[in-house]
Coordinates of C-alpha atoms in Angstrom, one line a residue:
Chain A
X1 CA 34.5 49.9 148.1
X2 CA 33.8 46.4 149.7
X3 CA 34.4 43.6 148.6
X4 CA 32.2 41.1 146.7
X5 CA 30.5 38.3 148.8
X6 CA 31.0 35.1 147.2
X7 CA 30.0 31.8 148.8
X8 CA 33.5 30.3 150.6
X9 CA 33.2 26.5 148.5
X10 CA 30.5 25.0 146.8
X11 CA 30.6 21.2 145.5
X12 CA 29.5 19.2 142.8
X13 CA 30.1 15.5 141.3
X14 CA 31.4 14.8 137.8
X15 CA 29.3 15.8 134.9
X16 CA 26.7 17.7 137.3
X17 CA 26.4 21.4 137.4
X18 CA 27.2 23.6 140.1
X19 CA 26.7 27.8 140.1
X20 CA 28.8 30.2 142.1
X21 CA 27.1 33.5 143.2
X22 CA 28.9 37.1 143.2
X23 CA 26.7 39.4 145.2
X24 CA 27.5 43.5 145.4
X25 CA 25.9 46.8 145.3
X26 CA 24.2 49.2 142.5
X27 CA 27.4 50.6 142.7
X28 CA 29.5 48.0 140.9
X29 CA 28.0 44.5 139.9
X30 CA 24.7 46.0 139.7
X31 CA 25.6 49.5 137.9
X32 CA 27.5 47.8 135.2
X33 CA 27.5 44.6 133.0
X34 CA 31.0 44.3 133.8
X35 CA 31.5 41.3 135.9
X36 CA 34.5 39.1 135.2
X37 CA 35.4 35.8 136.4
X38 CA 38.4 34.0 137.3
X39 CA 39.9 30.3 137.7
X40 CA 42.7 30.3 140.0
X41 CA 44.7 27.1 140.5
X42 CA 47.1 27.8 143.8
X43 CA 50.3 28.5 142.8
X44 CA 49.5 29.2 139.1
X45 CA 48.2 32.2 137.3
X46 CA 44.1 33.5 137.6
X47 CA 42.9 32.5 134.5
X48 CA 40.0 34.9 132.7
X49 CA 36.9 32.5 132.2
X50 CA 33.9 34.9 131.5
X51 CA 34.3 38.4 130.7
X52 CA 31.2 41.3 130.8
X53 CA 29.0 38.9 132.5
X54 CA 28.7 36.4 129.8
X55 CA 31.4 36.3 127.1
X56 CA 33.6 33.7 127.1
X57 CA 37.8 33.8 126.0
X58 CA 38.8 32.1 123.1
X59 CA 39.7 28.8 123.8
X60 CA 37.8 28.8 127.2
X61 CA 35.5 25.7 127.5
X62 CA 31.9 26.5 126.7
X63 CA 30.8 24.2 129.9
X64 CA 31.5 27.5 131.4
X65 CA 29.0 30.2 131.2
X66 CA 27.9 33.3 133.0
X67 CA 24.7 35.6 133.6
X68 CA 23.5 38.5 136.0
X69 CA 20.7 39.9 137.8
X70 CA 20.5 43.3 139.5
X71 CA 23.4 43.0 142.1
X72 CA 24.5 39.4 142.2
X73 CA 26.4 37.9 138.9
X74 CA 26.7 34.2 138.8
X75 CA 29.3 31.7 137.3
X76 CA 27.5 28.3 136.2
X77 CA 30.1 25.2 135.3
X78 CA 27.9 22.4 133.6
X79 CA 29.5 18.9 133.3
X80 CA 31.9 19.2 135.9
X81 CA 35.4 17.8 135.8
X82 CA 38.4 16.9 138.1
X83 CA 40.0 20.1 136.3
X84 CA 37.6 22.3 137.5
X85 CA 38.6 22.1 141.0
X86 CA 40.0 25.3 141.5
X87 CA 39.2 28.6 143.3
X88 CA 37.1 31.0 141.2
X89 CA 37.2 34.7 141.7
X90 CA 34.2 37.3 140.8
X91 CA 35.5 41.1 139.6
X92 CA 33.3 43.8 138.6
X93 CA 34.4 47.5 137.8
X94 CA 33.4 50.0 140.2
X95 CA 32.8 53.2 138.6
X96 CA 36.2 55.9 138.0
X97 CA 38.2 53.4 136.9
X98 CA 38.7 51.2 139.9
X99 CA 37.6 47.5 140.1
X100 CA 36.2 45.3 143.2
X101 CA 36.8 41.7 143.6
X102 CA 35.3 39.1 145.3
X103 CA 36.3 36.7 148.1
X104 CA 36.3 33.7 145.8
X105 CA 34.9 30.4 146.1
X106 CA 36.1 26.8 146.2
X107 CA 34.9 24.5 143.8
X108 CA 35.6 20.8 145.0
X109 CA 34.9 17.7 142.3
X110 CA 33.5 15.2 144.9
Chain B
X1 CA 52.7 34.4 123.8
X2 CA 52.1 36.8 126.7
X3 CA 53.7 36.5 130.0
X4 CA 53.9 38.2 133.3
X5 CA 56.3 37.1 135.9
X6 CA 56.0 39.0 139.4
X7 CA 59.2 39.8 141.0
X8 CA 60.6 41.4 144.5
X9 CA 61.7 41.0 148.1
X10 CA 59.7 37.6 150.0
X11 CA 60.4 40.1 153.5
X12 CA 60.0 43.6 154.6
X13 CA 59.7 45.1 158.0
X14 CA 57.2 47.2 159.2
X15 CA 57.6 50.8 157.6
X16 CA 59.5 49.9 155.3
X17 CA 58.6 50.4 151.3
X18 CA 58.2 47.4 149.3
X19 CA 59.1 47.5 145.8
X20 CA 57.8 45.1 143.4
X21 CA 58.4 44.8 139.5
X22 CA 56.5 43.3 136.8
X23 CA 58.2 41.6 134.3
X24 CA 56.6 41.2 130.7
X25 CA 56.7 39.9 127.0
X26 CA 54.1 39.0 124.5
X27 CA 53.2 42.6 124.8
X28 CA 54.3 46.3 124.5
X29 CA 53.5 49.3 127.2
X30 CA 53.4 51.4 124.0
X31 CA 51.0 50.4 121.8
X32 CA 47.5 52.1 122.0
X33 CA 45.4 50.9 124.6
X34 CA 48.0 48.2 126.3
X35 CA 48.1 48.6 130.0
X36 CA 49.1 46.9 133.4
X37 CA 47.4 46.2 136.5
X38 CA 48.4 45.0 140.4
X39 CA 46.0 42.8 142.7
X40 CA 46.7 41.4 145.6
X41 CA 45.4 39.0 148.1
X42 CA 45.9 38.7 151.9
X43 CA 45.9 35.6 153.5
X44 CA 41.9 34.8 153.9
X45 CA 40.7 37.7 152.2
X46 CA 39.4 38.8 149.0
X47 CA 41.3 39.8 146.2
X48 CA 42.0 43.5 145.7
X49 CA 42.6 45.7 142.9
X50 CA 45.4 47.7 143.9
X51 CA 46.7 49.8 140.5
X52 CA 47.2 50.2 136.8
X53 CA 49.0 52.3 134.5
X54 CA 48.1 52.5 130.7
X55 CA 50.5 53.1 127.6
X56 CA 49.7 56.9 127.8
X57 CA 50.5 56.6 131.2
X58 CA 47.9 57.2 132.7
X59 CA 47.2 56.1 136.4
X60 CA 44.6 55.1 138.3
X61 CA 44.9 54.0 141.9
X62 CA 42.6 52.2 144.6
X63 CA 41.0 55.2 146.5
X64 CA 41.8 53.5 150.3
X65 CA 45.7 53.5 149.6
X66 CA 46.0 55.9 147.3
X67 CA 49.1 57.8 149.5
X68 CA 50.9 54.8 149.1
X69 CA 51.2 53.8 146.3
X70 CA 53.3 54.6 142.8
X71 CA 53.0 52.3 139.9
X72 CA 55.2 53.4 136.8
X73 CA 56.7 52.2 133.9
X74 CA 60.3 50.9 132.6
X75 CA 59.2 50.7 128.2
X76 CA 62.9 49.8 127.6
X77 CA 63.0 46.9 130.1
X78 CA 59.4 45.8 129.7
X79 CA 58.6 46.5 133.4
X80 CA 55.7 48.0 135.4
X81 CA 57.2 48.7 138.8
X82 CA 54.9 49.5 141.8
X83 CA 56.0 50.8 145.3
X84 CA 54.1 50.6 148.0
X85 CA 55.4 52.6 151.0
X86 CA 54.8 52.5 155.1
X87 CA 54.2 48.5 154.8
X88 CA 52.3 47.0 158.0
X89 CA 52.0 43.0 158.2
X90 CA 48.3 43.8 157.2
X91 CA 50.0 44.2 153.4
X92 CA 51.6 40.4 153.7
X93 CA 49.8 38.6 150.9
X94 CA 50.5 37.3 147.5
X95 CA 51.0 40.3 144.6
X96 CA 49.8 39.5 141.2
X97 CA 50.2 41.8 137.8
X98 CA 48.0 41.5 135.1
X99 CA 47.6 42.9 131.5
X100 CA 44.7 45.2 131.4
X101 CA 43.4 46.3 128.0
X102 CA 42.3 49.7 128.2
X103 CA 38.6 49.3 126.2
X104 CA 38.0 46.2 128.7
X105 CA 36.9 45.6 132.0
X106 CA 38.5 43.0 133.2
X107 CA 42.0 41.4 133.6
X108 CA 43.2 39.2 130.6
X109 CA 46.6 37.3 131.1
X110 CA 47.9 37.2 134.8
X111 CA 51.5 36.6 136.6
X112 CA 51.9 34.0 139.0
X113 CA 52.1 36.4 141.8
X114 CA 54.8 36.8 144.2
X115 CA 54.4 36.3 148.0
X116 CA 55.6 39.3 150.1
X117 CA 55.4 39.1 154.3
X118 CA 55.6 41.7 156.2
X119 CA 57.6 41.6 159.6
X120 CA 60.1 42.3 162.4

């Protein structure tokens, strides 16, 4: 069970779009539409943005938005803000009830 | 309003078995399909999904540390407890719980986390 690669920061300017990519294996991103994604503010609490590869929470902006193909998921923010500067963590359930995460990524606002 | 607050020692030494608890409202360990989850994160590394235990209590653990691990259940004090035994400074990282609904995949609300290090 190895982890997911993600890609270690990616960058963007206000109101432009920027996608984060969650690569794994047939036996978990690509054997199940079960990717999640998370925002994670340091020293607050991971935040659920996209759940089963493209749902979205209630109340979770729509600017987020989430799709997959074969093994590699992928997290697109559209119209970025100075809020979305965080770090953003892929998940995806592994088969038997056990779940792999990714590496996360760091979104800077330029 | 569901919250999870992480709780335990900031220090153990080497061998020694960490005990963390997870402290919880907004939500009940007995009702049908309500369950609780620990990941954690070394420093530089990925996140990992460590355990979870549902409100039938059942348990499922991640396969690499299976031996060490416990997770369990306190309904009358809304806590999850998890024990982790033999720690190594490799286990230093930042512990997070999470509510985990049983007919979902992923991770819903999550604690802060609490940092644990591991040394001499």
């Amino acid at each position: 069970q190895s982890a997911l690669t993600q890609p270690r920061s990616v960058s963007g300017s206000p109101g432009r779009s920027v996608t984060i990519s969650c690569t794994g294996t047939n036996s978990d991103v690509g054997g199940y539409d079960f990717v999640s994604w998370y925002q994670h503010h340091p020293g607050k609490a991971p935040k659920i943005i996209i759940f089963d590869v493209t749902k979205r929470p209630s109340g979770v902006s729509h600017r987020f938005s989430g799709s997959k193909s074969a093994n590699t998921a992928s997290l697109t923010i559209s119209g970025l803000q100075a809020e979305d500067e965080a770090d953003y963590y892929c998940c995806s359930y592994a088969g038997s009830y056990t779940w792999v995460f990714g590496g996360g990524t760091t979104l800077t606002v330029l | 309003q569901i919250t999870l607050k992480e709780s335990g020692p900031t220090l153990v030494k080497p061998t020694q078995t960490l005990t963390l608890t997870c402290s919880f409202s907004g939500f009940s360990l007995t009702t049908n399909g309500v369950g609780v989850g620990w990941v954690r994160q070394s420093p530089g590394k990925a996140l990992e999904w460590l355990a979870l235990i549902y409100w039938n209590d059942y348990k499922r653990y991640i396969p690499s540390l299976k031996n060490r691990l416990t997770i369990s259940k306190d309904i009358s004090r809304n806590m999850v407890i998890l024990t982790m035994t033999d720690m190594d400074p490799v286990d230093t990282g930042t512990y997070y719980c999470s509510l985990k609904y049983y007919d979902f995949f992923h991770f819903d609300s999550w604690g802060q986390g609490t940092l644990v290090t591991v040394s001499s």
